[in-house]
CSV table of C-alpha atoms in Angstrom, one decimal:
chain,number,residue,atom,x,y,z
A,3,UNK,CA,-10.7,85.2,-79.2
A,4,UNK,CA,-13.6,84.5,-76.4
A,5,UNK,CA,-14.4,80.9,-77.8
A,6,UNK,CA,-11.3,79.9,-77.0
A,7,UNK,CA,-12.7,80.2,-72.7
A,8,UNK,CA,-15.8,78.7,-73.4
A,9,UNK,CA,-15.0,75.3,-71.6
A,10,UNK,CA,-13.5,77.5,-68.5
A,11,UNK,CA,-16.9,79.5,-68.1
A,12,UNK,CA,-18.9,76.5,-69.3
A,13,UNK,CA,-17.3,74.5,-65.7
A,14,UNK,CA,-17.4,77.5,-63.6
A,15,UNK,CA,-21.5,78.1,-64.4
A,16,UNK,CA,-21.8,74.6,-64.2
A,17,UNK,CA,-23.2,74.6,-60.1
A,18,UNK,CA,-25.2,77.9,-60.9
A,19,UNK,CA,-27.0,76.1,-63.6
A,20,UNK,CA,-28.0,73.0,-61.5
A,21,UNK,CA,-29.2,75.2,-58.7
A,22,UNK,CA,-31.2,76.7,-61.4
A,23,UNK,CA,-32.4,72.8,-62.1
A,24,UNK,CA,-33.5,71.9,-58.5
A,25,UNK,CA,-35.8,75.3,-58.3
A,26,UNK,CA,-37.4,73.6,-61.3
A,27,UNK,CA,-36.0,76.9,-63.7
A,28,UNK,CA,-36.2,75.8,-67.3
A,29,UNK,CA,-33.5,76.5,-69.8
A,30,UNK,CA,-36.1,77.8,-72.1
A,31,UNK,CA,-37.4,80.2,-69.4
A,32,UNK,CA,-33.6,81.3,-68.2
A,33,UNK,CA,-33.1,82.1,-72.0
A,34,UNK,CA,-36.2,84.1,-72.3
A,35,UNK,CA,-35.1,86.2,-68.9
A,36,UNK,CA,-32.0,87.2,-70.1
A,37,UNK,CA,-32.8,88.1,-73.5
A,38,UNK,CA,-35.9,90.3,-71.8
A,39,UNK,CA,-33.7,91.2,-69.4
A,40,UNK,CA,-30.7,92.4,-71.7
A,41,UNK,CA,-33.3,94.4,-74.4
A,42,UNK,CA,-34.7,96.8,-71.0
A,43,UNK,CA,-31.3,97.2,-69.8
A,44,UNK,CA,-29.7,98.2,-72.6
A,45,UNK,CA,-32.5,100.6,-73.9
A,46,UNK,CA,-33.5,101.9,-71.1
A,47,UNK,CA,-29.8,102.6,-69.5
A,48,UNK,CA,-28.1,103.7,-73.3
A,49,UNK,CA,-30.2,106.1,-74.1
A,50,UNK,CA,-30.5,108.2,-70.3
A,51,UNK,CA,-26.9,108.5,-70.6
A,52,UNK,CA,-25.9,106.0,-67.7
A,53,UNK,CA,-23.4,104.1,-69.4
A,54,UNK,CA,-21.3,102.4,-66.8
A,55,UNK,CA,-24.1,101.0,-64.9
A,56,UNK,CA,-26.0,99.6,-68.1
A,57,UNK,CA,-22.8,98.5,-69.3
A,58,UNK,CA,-22.7,96.2,-66.1
A,59,UNK,CA,-26.0,95.2,-65.9
A,60,UNK,CA,-26.7,94.1,-69.9
A,61,UNK,CA,-23.6,91.7,-69.1
A,62,UNK,CA,-25.3,89.9,-66.2
A,63,UNK,CA,-28.1,89.1,-68.3
A,64,UNK,CA,-25.8,88.0,-71.0
A,65,UNK,CA,-24.4,85.8,-68.6
A,66,UNK,CA,-27.9,83.3,-69.3
A,67,UNK,CA,-26.1,83.1,-72.5
A,68,UNK,CA,-24.1,80.7,-70.9
A,69,UNK,CA,-26.4,79.0,-68.5
A,70,UNK,CA,-29.1,78.0,-70.4
A,71,UNK,CA,-26.9,75.5,-72.7
A,72,UNK,CA,-25.2,74.1,-69.4
A,73,UNK,CA,-28.8,73.5,-68.1
A,74,UNK,CA,-29.6,71.7,-71.0
A,75,UNK,CA,-27.0,69.6,-70.9
A,76,UNK,CA,-27.4,68.5,-67.5
A,77,UNK,CA,-31.1,68.1,-67.9
A,78,UNK,CA,-30.0,65.6,-71.4
A,79,UNK,CA,-32.0,68.0,-73.8
A,80,UNK,CA,-30.3,68.9,-76.8
A,81,UNK,CA,-33.7,70.4,-78.5
A,82,UNK,CA,-33.8,71.7,-81.9
A,83,UNK,CA,-36.3,73.9,-80.4
A,84,UNK,CA,-33.8,74.7,-77.8
A,85,UNK,CA,-31.2,76.1,-79.5
A,86,UNK,CA,-33.6,77.8,-82.3
A,87,UNK,CA,-35.0,79.8,-79.3
A,88,UNK,CA,-31.1,80.5,-78.3
A,89,UNK,CA,-30.4,82.0,-81.3
A,90,UNK,CA,-33.8,83.8,-82.4
A,91,UNK,CA,-33.5,85.7,-79.2
A,92,UNK,CA,-29.3,86.4,-79.2
A,93,UNK,CA,-30.6,88.6,-82.1
A,94,UNK,CA,-32.5,90.7,-80.5
A,95,UNK,CA,-30.3,91.3,-77.2
A,96,UNK,CA,-27.9,92.2,-79.9
A,97,UNK,CA,-29.8,94.8,-82.2
A,98,UNK,CA,-30.8,95.7,-78.7
A,99,UNK,CA,-27.3,97.0,-77.3
A,100,UNK,CA,-26.2,98.7,-80.7
A,101,UNK,CA,-29.9,100.3,-80.7
A,102,UNK,CA,-29.4,101.8,-77.2
A,103,UNK,CA,-25.8,103.1,-78.4
A,104,UNK,CA,-27.3,104.5,-81.4
A,105,UNK,CA,-30.3,106.5,-79.0
A,106,UNK,CA,-27.5,107.3,-76.9
A,107,UNK,CA,-25.8,109.1,-79.6
A,108,UNK,CA,-28.6,110.7,-80.9
A,109,UNK,CA,-29.6,112.6,-77.3
A,110,UNK,CA,-27.2,112.8,-74.8
A,111,UNK,CA,-24.1,111.9,-76.8
A,112,UNK,CA,-25.0,114.8,-79.5
A,113,UNK,CA,-23.5,112.8,-82.9
A,114,UNK,CA,-25.3,112.0,-85.5
A,115,UNK,CA,-22.4,110.6,-87.1
A,116,UNK,CA,-21.5,108.2,-84.1
A,117,UNK,CA,-25.4,107.0,-84.2
A,118,UNK,CA,-25.1,106.1,-88.0
A,119,UNK,CA,-21.5,104.4,-86.7
A,120,UNK,CA,-23.4,102.2,-84.4
A,121,UNK,CA,-26.6,101.2,-86.2
A,122,UNK,CA,-23.7,100.2,-88.9
A,123,UNK,CA,-22.2,97.6,-86.7
A,124,UNK,CA,-25.3,96.5,-85.8
A,125,UNK,CA,-26.5,95.6,-89.5
A,126,UNK,CA,-22.9,93.9,-90.1
A,127,UNK,CA,-23.1,92.2,-87.1
A,128,UNK,CA,-27.0,90.6,-87.9
A,129,UNK,CA,-25.6,89.6,-91.3
A,130,UNK,CA,-22.7,88.1,-89.9
A,131,UNK,CA,-25.0,86.0,-87.9
A,132,UNK,CA,-27.7,85.9,-90.6
A,133,UNK,CA,-24.2,83.9,-93.8
A,134,UNK,CA,-23.4,81.5,-91.0
A,135,UNK,CA,-27.2,80.6,-90.4
A,136,UNK,CA,-27.3,80.5,-94.2
A,137,UNK,CA,-24.1,78.4,-94.5
A,138,UNK,CA,-25.6,76.0,-92.3
A,139,UNK,CA,-28.5,75.5,-94.0
A,140,UNK,CA,-26.9,74.7,-96.7
A,141,UNK,CA,-24.2,72.4,-95.2
A,142,UNK,CA,-21.5,74.9,-95.9
A,143,UNK,CA,-19.1,76.2,-92.7
A,144,UNK,CA,-19.0,79.6,-92.0
A,145,UNK,CA,-18.1,80.2,-88.5
A,146,UNK,CA,-14.7,82.0,-89.0
A,147,UNK,CA,-13.9,85.5,-88.9
A,148,UNK,CA,-12.5,89.1,-87.0
A,149,UNK,CA,-16.0,89.2,-84.9
A,150,UNK,CA,-17.7,86.3,-83.1
A,151,UNK,CA,-20.9,87.4,-81.8
A,152,UNK,CA,-19.4,86.8,-78.3
A,153,UNK,CA,-16.4,89.3,-79.6
A,154,UNK,CA,-18.7,91.5,-80.2
A,155,UNK,CA,-20.6,91.6,-77.3
A,156,UNK,CA,-16.8,92.3,-75.3
A,157,UNK,CA,-15.9,94.7,-77.5
A,158,UNK,CA,-19.3,96.8,-77.2
A,159,UNK,CA,-19.9,96.8,-73.8
A,160,UNK,CA,-15.6,97.4,-72.7
A,161,UNK,CA,-16.3,100.4,-75.3
A,162,UNK,CA,-19.6,101.3,-73.4
A,163,UNK,CA,-18.1,100.8,-69.7
A,164,UNK,CA,-15.0,102.8,-70.6
A,165,UNK,CA,-16.9,105.9,-72.0
A,166,UNK,CA,-18.8,106.0,-69.4
A,167,UNK,CA,-16.5,105.8,-66.3
A,168,UNK,CA,-14.5,108.9,-68.3
A,169,UNK,CA,-18.0,110.6,-68.7
A,170,UNK,CA,-18.7,110.1,-64.9
A,171,UNK,CA,-15.1,111.6,-64.1
A,172,UNK,CA,-13.9,108.4,-62.2
A,173,UNK,CA,-11.9,107.6,-65.9
A,174,UNK,CA,-9.3,110.3,-68.1
A,175,UNK,CA,-11.2,111.9,-70.0
A,176,UNK,CA,-9.4,110.3,-72.7
A,177,UNK,CA,-11.3,107.1,-72.2
A,178,UNK,CA,-14.1,109.3,-73.4
A,179,UNK,CA,-13.3,107.4,-77.2
A,180,UNK,CA,-13.1,103.7,-76.0
A,181,UNK,CA,-17.0,103.6,-77.6
A,182,UNK,CA,-16.4,105.4,-80.8
A,183,UNK,CA,-13.0,103.1,-81.2
A,184,UNK,CA,-15.2,99.8,-80.2
A,185,UNK,CA,-17.5,100.9,-82.7
A,186,UNK,CA,-15.2,101.6,-85.1
A,187,UNK,CA,-13.4,98.6,-84.5
A,188,UNK,CA,-17.0,96.2,-84.9
A,189,UNK,CA,-17.8,98.2,-88.2
A,190,UNK,CA,-14.8,97.3,-89.9
A,191,UNK,CA,-14.7,93.6,-88.7
A,192,UNK,CA,-17.9,93.3,-89.0
A,193,UNK,CA,-17.1,93.6,-93.5
A,194,UNK,CA,-14.5,91.8,-93.1
A,195,UNK,CA,-15.9,88.7,-91.4
A,196,UNK,CA,-19.1,88.8,-93.8
A,197,UNK,CA,-16.9,89.1,-96.6
A,198,UNK,CA,-14.7,85.8,-94.8
A,199,UNK,CA,-17.4,83.9,-95.0
A,200,UNK,CA,-19.0,84.6,-97.8
A,201,UNK,CA,-15.6,83.9,-99.8
A,202,UNK,CA,-15.4,80.6,-97.5
A,203,UNK,CA,-19.3,79.6,-98.4
A,204,UNK,CA,-18.1,80.5,-102.1
A,205,UNK,CA,-15.2,78.3,-101.6
A,206,UNK,CA,-16.9,75.3,-100.2
A,207,UNK,CA,-19.9,75.7,-103.0
A,208,UNK,CA,-17.5,75.1,-105.9
A,209,UNK,CA,-15.4,72.8,-104.7
């Protein structure tokens, strides 16, 4: 879904990336700052019940995921280290978002069931990324699926935002189900995506 908008988003980020380069800020610094900010905001805001505020703050730091790559391209640095660092730190950010949601349900949300579903969604998301990485290490391709990383982040943050606004009284109470619906979809989509990628790798391995 969101993968189709990457080219346009990259052009939008180009001036900001150029400005950071002029300030002698490196792509690695942006990667670290984005991850630390994402982890901190997710694990501070969500467990406290600051859902709609936390969703915006997390989204702000996630933008750095586009910035570091854009900066690297402008500098002509396409290093294996940069790619490795970016992919590794992404896992921390993703896990923190779903862990924050699970902690919210274990506390302010008063639902062990939804906390468990949040953990399931996180688990399938991590496995989805692992399957792709392992496939590529074997010379195979496994990029397909219903729940790519960009899609997962968009859906969970929109869900958090809707539920947060509903609980604050800004949206109708019906929207309080935004986050539970998002978690159910991500859990099922993650399961399907893992199956799709495993099937694709098996087909390539046996062909």
